[in-house]
Amino acid sequence: GQQVMQIPQYQHVQEGEDFTTYCNSSTTLSNIQWYKQRPGGHPVFLIQLVKSGEVKKQKRLTFQFGEAKKNSSLHITATQTTDVGTYFCVSLQGAQKLVFGQGTRLTINP
Amino acid sequence: DTEVTQTPKHLVMGMTNKKSLKCEQHMGHRAMYWYKQKAKKPPELMFVYSYEKLSINESVPSRFSPECPNSSLLNLHLHALQPEDSALYLCASSQVAAGPQHFGDGTRLSIL
């Protein structure tokens, strides 16, 4: 099955700094979803990207889908302590199987 | 508040016990999922039900037995589990298979 690599595995920032996590695939993705999981919590759906070159924004979060639909990124501007958690990209393998990337754990120094 | 309800929140069981995990959603979603998540790892898909029929079984050992009694309910029956089965078990649902998923809070399972 297709492999999606997510980097970095960990990121520690000072509050107010920006943060970016990347997902890269060797094959074309039909779509990509992003989820956030707070410590001790469950994954929460953030966004789904479908179109080549798509860019979507949610307040301080910017999501991009590459032109070749082989990579995606999530960028957070001016992080806040509420952004702490693990961010997962999720790709579709076959018709129904969603596969989670390894995740990027974000910690923030207030 | 989560729209997917899982019970129990915590479960401790011996290797010879039989127990069940339950999941319920009332959003009219037609796909439901079971995931297993170990600490500091991503959720791993176990089973997918689409329109109440099992559509994906990710080679899960037979000591885990899923059941979908109706479109709102999903159970996971457990029997003769091993210590390595200790994990957080997450249920999720989506409008259709592979759509954006809503997760429950999970059941934290410990096998003695």
PDB file of C-alpha atoms in Angstrom:
ATOM      1  CA  GLY A   1       0.000   0.000   0.000  1.00  0.00           C
ATOM      2  CA  GLN A   2       1.029   3.583  -0.352  1.00  0.00           C
ATOM      3  CA  GLN A   3       3.216   5.030   2.358  1.00  0.00           C
ATOM      4  CA  VAL A   4       2.799   8.562   3.645  1.00  0.00           C
ATOM      5  CA  MET A   5       5.731   9.958   5.606  1.00  0.00           C
ATOM      6  CA  GLN A   6       5.024  12.711   8.110  1.00  0.00           C
ATOM      7  CA  ILE A   7       7.763  15.002   9.409  1.00  0.00           C
ATOM      8  CA  PRO A   8       8.961  16.118  11.822  1.00  0.00           C
ATOM      9  CA  GLN A   9       8.106  13.551  14.471  1.00  0.00           C
ATOM     10  CA  TYR A  10       8.403  16.164  17.247  1.00  0.00           C
ATOM     11  CA  GLN A  11       8.463  19.951  17.316  1.00  0.00           C
ATOM     12  CA  HIS A  12       8.973  22.195  20.319  1.00  0.00           C
ATOM     13  CA  VAL A  13       8.391  25.915  19.882  1.00  0.00           C
ATOM     14  CA  GLN A  14       8.113  29.046  21.945  1.00  0.00           C
ATOM     15  CA  GLU A  15       4.604  30.428  22.186  1.00  0.00           C
ATOM     16  CA  GLY A  16       4.105  32.868  19.341  1.00  0.00           C
ATOM     17  CA  GLU A  17       6.414  31.040  16.923  1.00  0.00           C
ATOM     18  CA  ASP A  18       5.118  29.390  13.775  1.00  0.00           C
ATOM     19  CA  PHE A  19       4.861  25.636  13.243  1.00  0.00           C
ATOM     20  CA  THR A  20       4.673  23.451  10.133  1.00  0.00           C
ATOM     21  CA  THR A  21       4.201  19.727   9.639  1.00  0.00           C
ATOM     22  CA  TYR A  22       4.574  17.945   6.304  1.00  0.00           C
ATOM     23  CA  CYS A  23       3.209  14.778   4.744  1.00  0.00           C
ATOM     24  CA  ASN A  24       4.871  13.263   1.703  1.00  0.00           C
ATOM     25  CA  SER A  25       3.758  10.370  -0.463  1.00  0.00           C
ATOM     26  CA  SER A  26       5.522   8.485  -3.246  1.00  0.00           C
ATOM     27  CA  THR A  27       2.202   8.071  -5.062  1.00  0.00           C
ATOM     28  CA  THR A  28      -0.630  10.421  -5.973  1.00  0.00           C
ATOM     29  CA  LEU A  29      -3.209  10.833  -3.242  1.00  0.00           C
ATOM     30  CA  SER A  30      -6.924  11.087  -3.985  1.00  0.00           C
ATOM     31  CA  ASN A  31      -7.394  13.311  -0.968  1.00  0.00           C
ATOM     32  CA  ILE A  32      -5.862  13.997   2.435  1.00  0.00           C
ATOM     33  CA  GLN A  33      -7.402  14.663   5.820  1.00  0.00           C
ATOM     34  CA  TRP A  34      -5.847  16.316   8.863  1.00  0.00           C
ATOM     35  CA  TYR A  35      -6.671  15.536  12.490  1.00  0.00           C
ATOM     36  CA  LYS A  36      -5.519  16.905  15.843  1.00  0.00           C
ATOM     37  CA  GLN A  37      -5.266  14.806  18.994  1.00  0.00           C
ATOM     38  CA  ARG A  38      -4.765  16.601  22.298  1.00  0.00           C
ATOM     39  CA  PRO A  39      -2.867  14.760  25.056  1.00  0.00           C
ATOM     40  CA  GLY A  40      -5.273  12.240  26.614  1.00  0.00           C
ATOM     41  CA  GLY A  41      -7.899  12.980  23.971  1.00  0.00           C
ATOM     42  CA  HIS A  42      -9.205  11.545  20.747  1.00  0.00           C
ATOM     43  CA  PRO A  43      -8.460  12.599  17.145  1.00  0.00           C
ATOM     44  CA  VAL A  44     -10.546  15.527  15.961  1.00  0.00           C
ATOM     45  CA  PHE A  45     -11.105  16.151  12.248  1.00  0.00           C
ATOM     46  CA  LEU A  46      -9.708  19.476  11.026  1.00  0.00           C
ATOM     47  CA  ILE A  47      -9.940  19.539   7.220  1.00  0.00           C
ATOM     48  CA  GLN A  48     -10.096  17.513   4.035  1.00  0.00           C
ATOM     49  CA  LEU A  49      -8.179  18.545   0.896  1.00  0.00           C
ATOM     50  CA  VAL A  50      -9.197  17.111  -2.455  1.00  0.00           C
ATOM     51  CA  LYS A  51      -8.031  19.381  -5.281  1.00  0.00           C
ATOM     52  CA  SER A  52      -4.531  19.787  -6.673  1.00  0.00           C
ATOM     53  CA  GLY A  53      -2.891  22.931  -5.258  1.00  0.00           C
ATOM     54  CA  GLU A  54      -5.743  23.484  -2.806  1.00  0.00           C
ATOM     55  CA  VAL A  55      -5.170  25.912   0.076  1.00  0.00           C
ATOM     56  CA  LYS A  56      -7.597  26.211   2.960  1.00  0.00           C
ATOM     57  CA  LYS A  57      -7.427  28.415   6.033  1.00  0.00           C
ATOM     58  CA  GLN A  58      -8.962  28.083   9.467  1.00  0.00           C
ATOM     59  CA  LYS A  59      -8.020  31.140  11.553  1.00  0.00           C
ATOM     60  CA  ARG A  60      -4.279  30.659  12.253  1.00  0.00           C
ATOM     61  CA  LEU A  61      -4.124  27.269  10.472  1.00  0.00           C
ATOM     62  CA  THR A  62      -3.259  26.994   6.762  1.00  0.00           C
ATOM     63  CA  PHE A  63      -3.554  23.687   4.932  1.00  0.00           C
ATOM     64  CA  GLN A  64      -2.026  23.025   1.512  1.00  0.00           C
ATOM     65  CA  PHE A  65      -2.268  20.160  -0.967  1.00  0.00           C
ATOM     66  CA  GLY A  66       0.564  19.956  -3.472  1.00  0.00           C
ATOM     67  CA  GLU A  67       0.109  20.479  -7.190  1.00  0.00           C
ATOM     68  CA  ALA A  68       1.007  16.840  -7.853  1.00  0.00           C
ATOM     69  CA  LYS A  69      -1.184  15.696  -4.943  1.00  0.00           C
ATOM     70  CA  LYS A  70       1.787  13.910  -3.409  1.00  0.00           C
ATOM     71  CA  ASN A  71       2.359  16.173  -0.440  1.00  0.00           C
ATOM     72  CA  SER A  72       0.488  18.274   2.045  1.00  0.00           C
ATOM     73  CA  SER A  73       1.315  20.651   4.846  1.00  0.00           C
ATOM     74  CA  LEU A  74      -0.275  22.224   7.892  1.00  0.00           C
ATOM     75  CA  HIS A  75       1.074  25.587   9.040  1.00  0.00           C
ATOM     76  CA  ILE A  76       0.131  27.285  12.288  1.00  0.00           C
ATOM     77  CA  THR A  77       0.907  30.984  12.628  1.00  0.00           C
ATOM     78  CA  ALA A  78       1.782  32.414  16.046  1.00  0.00           C
ATOM     79  CA  THR A  79       1.227  29.269  18.095  1.00  0.00           C
ATOM     80  CA  GLN A  80      -0.763  29.367  21.310  1.00  0.00           C
ATOM     81  CA  THR A  81      -0.705  26.888  24.192  1.00  0.00           C
ATOM     82  CA  THR A  82      -4.061  25.550  22.993  1.00  0.00           C
ATOM     83  CA  ASP A  83      -2.314  24.269  19.845  1.00  0.00           C
ATOM     84  CA  VAL A  84      -0.471  21.613  21.855  1.00  0.00           C
ATOM     85  CA  GLY A  85      -1.156  18.106  20.590  1.00  0.00           C
ATOM     86  CA  THR A  86      -0.313  15.625  17.854  1.00  0.00           C
ATOM     87  CA  TYR A  87      -1.245  16.478  14.285  1.00  0.00           C
ATOM     88  CA  PHE A  88      -1.933  13.584  11.909  1.00  0.00           C
ATOM     89  CA  CYS A  89      -2.324  13.526   8.177  1.00  0.00           C
ATOM     90  CA  VAL A  90      -4.587  10.724   6.968  1.00  0.00           C
ATOM     91  CA  SER A  91      -4.622   9.314   3.453  1.00  0.00           C
ATOM     92  CA  LEU A  92      -6.924   6.947   1.622  1.00  0.00           C
ATOM     93  CA  GLN A  93      -5.557   3.510   0.751  1.00  0.00           C
ATOM     94  CA  GLY A  94      -7.872   1.689  -1.636  1.00  0.00           C
ATOM     95  CA  ALA A  95     -11.571   2.526  -1.583  1.00  0.00           C
ATOM     96  CA  GLN A  96     -12.287   2.733   2.127  1.00  0.00           C
ATOM     97  CA  LYS A  97      -9.172   2.428   4.258  1.00  0.00           C
ATOM     98  CA  LEU A  98      -7.883   5.596   5.891  1.00  0.00           C
ATOM     99  CA  VAL A  99      -4.267   5.370   7.065  1.00  0.00           C
ATOM    100  CA  PHE A 100      -2.814   7.711   9.669  1.00  0.00           C
ATOM    101  CA  GLY A 101       0.635   9.183   9.255  1.00  0.00           C
ATOM    102  CA  GLN A 102       3.020   8.846  12.206  1.00  0.00           C
ATOM    103  CA  GLY A 103       2.001  12.267  13.494  1.00  0.00           C
ATOM    104  CA  THR A 104       3.890  15.360  14.599  1.00  0.00           C
ATOM    105  CA  ARG A 105       3.800  16.046  18.306  1.00  0.00           C
ATOM    106  CA  LEU A 106       3.786  19.779  19.021  1.00  0.00           C
ATOM    107  CA  THR A 107       4.815  21.082  22.431  1.00  0.00           C
ATOM    108  CA  ILE A 108       4.887  24.770  23.306  1.00  0.00           C
ATOM    109  CA  ASN A 109       6.899  26.735  25.826  1.00  0.00           C
ATOM    110  CA  PRO A 110       4.642  29.473  27.240  1.00  0.00           C
TER     111      PRO A 110
ATOM    112  CA  ASP B   1     -19.113  16.959  23.850  1.00  0.00           C
ATOM    113  CA  THR B   2     -18.386  13.995  21.637  1.00  0.00           C
ATOM    114  CA  GLU B   3     -21.153  12.779  19.321  1.00  0.00           C
ATOM    115  CA  VAL B   4     -19.770   9.248  19.364  1.00  0.00           C
ATOM    116  CA  THR B   5     -20.238   7.589  22.733  1.00  0.00           C
ATOM    117  CA  GLN B   6     -18.038   4.747  23.888  1.00  0.00           C
ATOM    118  CA  THR B   7     -18.473   2.594  26.977  1.00  0.00           C
ATOM    119  CA  PRO B   8     -16.813   1.751  29.224  1.00  0.00           C
ATOM    120  CA  LYS B   9     -14.152   4.464  29.460  1.00  0.00           C
ATOM    121  CA  HIS B  10     -11.785   2.120  31.256  1.00  0.00           C
ATOM    122  CA  LEU B  11     -11.629  -1.675  31.381  1.00  0.00           C
ATOM    123  CA  VAL B  12      -9.300  -4.001  33.228  1.00  0.00           C
ATOM    124  CA  MET B  13      -9.639  -7.666  32.423  1.00  0.00           C
ATOM    125  CA  GLY B  14      -7.821 -10.925  32.829  1.00  0.00           C
ATOM    126  CA  MET B  15      -6.658 -13.013  29.916  1.00  0.00           C
ATOM    127  CA  THR B  16      -9.477 -15.507  30.352  1.00  0.00           C
ATOM    128  CA  ASN B  17     -12.313 -12.981  30.608  1.00  0.00           C
ATOM    129  CA  LYS B  18     -14.921 -12.117  27.995  1.00  0.00           C
ATOM    130  CA  LYS B  19     -15.984  -8.493  27.719  1.00  0.00           C
ATOM    131  CA  SER B  20     -17.468  -6.138  25.145  1.00  0.00           C
ATOM    132  CA  LEU B  21     -16.770  -2.560  24.121  1.00  0.00           C
ATOM    133  CA  LYS B  22     -19.704  -0.514  22.912  1.00  0.00           C
ATOM    134  CA  CYS B  23     -19.988   2.431  20.567  1.00  0.00           C
ATOM    135  CA  GLU B  24     -23.049   4.485  19.627  1.00  0.00           C
ATOM    136  CA  GLN B  25     -23.686   7.370  17.247  1.00  0.00           C
ATOM    137  CA  HIS B  26     -26.906   9.145  16.313  1.00  0.00           C
ATOM    138  CA  MET B  27     -25.634  11.282  13.459  1.00  0.00           C
ATOM    139  CA  GLY B  28     -27.048   8.965  10.777  1.00  0.00           C
ATOM    140  CA  HIS B  29     -23.552   7.956   9.719  1.00  0.00           C
ATOM    141  CA  ARG B  30     -23.384   4.764   7.649  1.00  0.00           C
ATOM    142  CA  ALA B  31     -19.736   3.867   8.265  1.00  0.00           C
ATOM    143  CA  MET B  32     -18.259   2.902  11.613  1.00  0.00           C
ATOM    144  CA  TYR B  33     -14.737   1.958  12.581  1.00  0.00           C
ATOM    145  CA  TRP B  34     -12.637   0.379  15.315  1.00  0.00           C
ATOM    146  CA  TYR B  35      -9.073   1.560  15.843  1.00  0.00           C
ATOM    147  CA  LYS B  36      -6.363   0.474  18.279  1.00  0.00           C
ATOM    148  CA  GLN B  37      -3.934   3.094  19.543  1.00  0.00           C
ATOM    149  CA  LYS B  38      -0.800   2.435  21.569  1.00  0.00           C
ATOM    150  CA  ALA B  39       0.904   5.225  23.489  1.00  0.00           C
ATOM    151  CA  LYS B  40       2.730   7.759  21.286  1.00  0.00           C
ATOM    152  CA  LYS B  41       1.605   5.930  18.110  1.00  0.00           C
ATOM    153  CA  PRO B  42      -1.041   6.724  15.497  1.00  0.00           C
ATOM    154  CA  PRO B  43      -4.393   4.930  15.531  1.00  0.00           C
ATOM    155  CA  GLU B  44      -4.281   1.623  13.635  1.00  0.00           C
ATOM    156  CA  LEU B  45      -7.387   0.570  11.746  1.00  0.00           C
ATOM    157  CA  MET B  46      -8.913  -2.726  12.864  1.00  0.00           C
ATOM    158  CA  PHE B  47     -12.378  -2.955  11.264  1.00  0.00           C
ATOM    159  CA  VAL B  48     -14.649  -0.944   8.985  1.00  0.00           C
ATOM    160  CA  TYR B  49     -18.409  -1.394   8.745  1.00  0.00           C
ATOM    161  CA  SER B  50     -20.227   0.198   5.847  1.00  0.00           C
ATOM    162  CA  TYR B  51     -24.039   0.084   5.805  1.00  0.00           C
ATOM    163  CA  GLU B  52     -23.874  -2.421   8.669  1.00  0.00           C
ATOM    164  CA  LYS B  53     -21.711  -4.857   6.736  1.00  0.00           C
ATOM    165  CA  LEU B  54     -18.089  -5.630   7.550  1.00  0.00           C
ATOM    166  CA  SER B  55     -16.069  -4.212   4.679  1.00  0.00           C
ATOM    167  CA  ILE B  56     -12.532  -4.208   6.071  1.00  0.00           C
ATOM    168  CA  ASN B  57     -10.838  -6.536   8.563  1.00  0.00           C
ATOM    169  CA  GLU B  58      -7.177  -5.610   8.903  1.00  0.00           C
ATOM    170  CA  SER B  59      -6.057  -9.155   9.708  1.00  0.00           C
ATOM    171  CA  VAL B  60      -7.138  -8.714  13.303  1.00  0.00           C
ATOM    172  CA  PRO B  61      -6.777 -11.809  15.549  1.00  0.00           C
ATOM    173  CA  SER B  62     -10.003 -13.718  16.122  1.00  0.00           C
ATOM    174  CA  ARG B  63      -9.922 -12.884  19.835  1.00  0.00           C
ATOM    175  CA  PHE B  64     -11.397  -9.553  18.659  1.00  0.00           C
ATOM    176  CA  SER B  65     -14.890  -9.993  17.213  1.00  0.00           C
ATOM    177  CA  PRO B  66     -16.805  -6.977  15.868  1.00  0.00           C
ATOM    178  CA  GLU B  67     -20.558  -6.727  15.612  1.00  0.00           C
ATOM    179  CA  CYS B  68     -22.828  -4.079  14.113  1.00  0.00           C
ATOM    180  CA  PRO B  69     -26.398  -4.748  15.399  1.00  0.00           C
ATOM    181  CA  ASN B  70     -27.815  -1.682  13.625  1.00  0.00           C
ATOM    182  CA  SER B  71     -26.686   1.522  11.930  1.00  0.00           C
ATOM    183  CA  SER B  72     -26.167   3.329  15.253  1.00  0.00           C
ATOM    184  CA  LEU B  73     -24.335   0.680  17.250  1.00  0.00           C
ATOM    185  CA  LEU B  74     -20.969  -1.006  17.009  1.00  0.00           C
ATOM    186  CA  ASN B  75     -19.613  -3.559  19.449  1.00  0.00           C
ATOM    187  CA  LEU B  76     -16.227  -5.155  19.881  1.00  0.00           C
ATOM    188  CA  HIS B  77     -16.296  -8.495  21.692  1.00  0.00           C
ATOM    189  CA  LEU B  78     -13.116  -9.461  23.477  1.00  0.00           C
ATOM    190  CA  HIS B  79     -12.055 -12.964  24.516  1.00  0.00           C
ATOM    191  CA  ALA B  80      -8.764 -14.451  25.663  1.00  0.00           C
ATOM    192  CA  LEU B  81      -6.816 -11.250  25.131  1.00  0.00           C
ATOM    193  CA  GLN B  82      -3.071 -10.961  25.581  1.00  0.00           C
ATOM    194  CA  PRO B  83      -1.138  -8.334  27.586  1.00  0.00           C
ATOM    195  CA  GLU B  84       0.033  -6.740  24.300  1.00  0.00           C
ATOM    196  CA  ASP B  85      -3.620  -5.968  23.521  1.00  0.00           C
ATOM    197  CA  SER B  86      -3.577  -3.303  26.228  1.00  0.00           C
ATOM    198  CA  ALA B  87      -4.249  -0.031  24.408  1.00  0.00           C
ATOM    199  CA  LEU B  88      -6.769   2.721  23.763  1.00  0.00           C
ATOM    200  CA  TYR B  89      -9.592   1.420  21.548  1.00  0.00           C
ATOM    201  CA  LEU B  90     -11.224   4.156  19.514  1.00  0.00           C
ATOM    202  CA  CYS B  91     -14.534   4.007  17.703  1.00  0.00           C
ATOM    203  CA  ALA B  92     -15.262   6.416  14.869  1.00  0.00           C
ATOM    204  CA  SER B  93     -18.057   7.080  12.409  1.00  0.00           C
ATOM    205  CA  SER B  94     -18.416   8.929   9.122  1.00  0.00           C
ATOM    206  CA  GLN B  95     -21.273   9.710   6.757  1.00  0.00           C
ATOM    207  CA  VAL B  96     -19.849   7.299   4.219  1.00  0.00           C
ATOM    208  CA  ALA B  97     -16.773   5.091   4.252  1.00  0.00           C
ATOM    209  CA  ALA B  98     -13.504   7.042   4.076  1.00  0.00           C
ATOM    210  CA  GLY B  99     -15.217  10.335   4.825  1.00  0.00           C
ATOM    211  CA  PRO B 100     -14.214  12.695   7.645  1.00  0.00           C
ATOM    212  CA  GLN B 101     -14.478  10.757  10.883  1.00  0.00           C
ATOM    213  CA  HIS B 102     -15.907  11.612  14.276  1.00  0.00           C
ATOM    214  CA  PHE B 103     -14.134   9.782  17.080  1.00  0.00           C
ATOM    215  CA  GLY B 104     -15.370   8.733  20.490  1.00  0.00           C
ATOM    216  CA  ASP B 105     -13.301   9.290  23.631  1.00  0.00           C
ATOM    217  CA  GLY B 106     -12.103   5.677  23.526  1.00  0.00           C
ATOM    218  CA  THR B 107     -11.919   2.787  25.951  1.00  0.00           C
ATOM    219  CA  ARG B 108      -8.634   2.401  27.754  1.00  0.00           C
ATOM    220  CA  LEU B 109      -8.114  -1.342  28.038  1.00  0.00           C
ATOM    221  CA  SER B 110      -5.650  -3.061  30.345  1.00  0.00           C
ATOM    222  CA  ILE B 111      -5.036  -6.811  30.208  1.00  0.00           C
ATOM    223  CA  LEU B 112      -3.624  -8.373  33.338  1.00  0.00           C
TER     224      LEU B 112
END
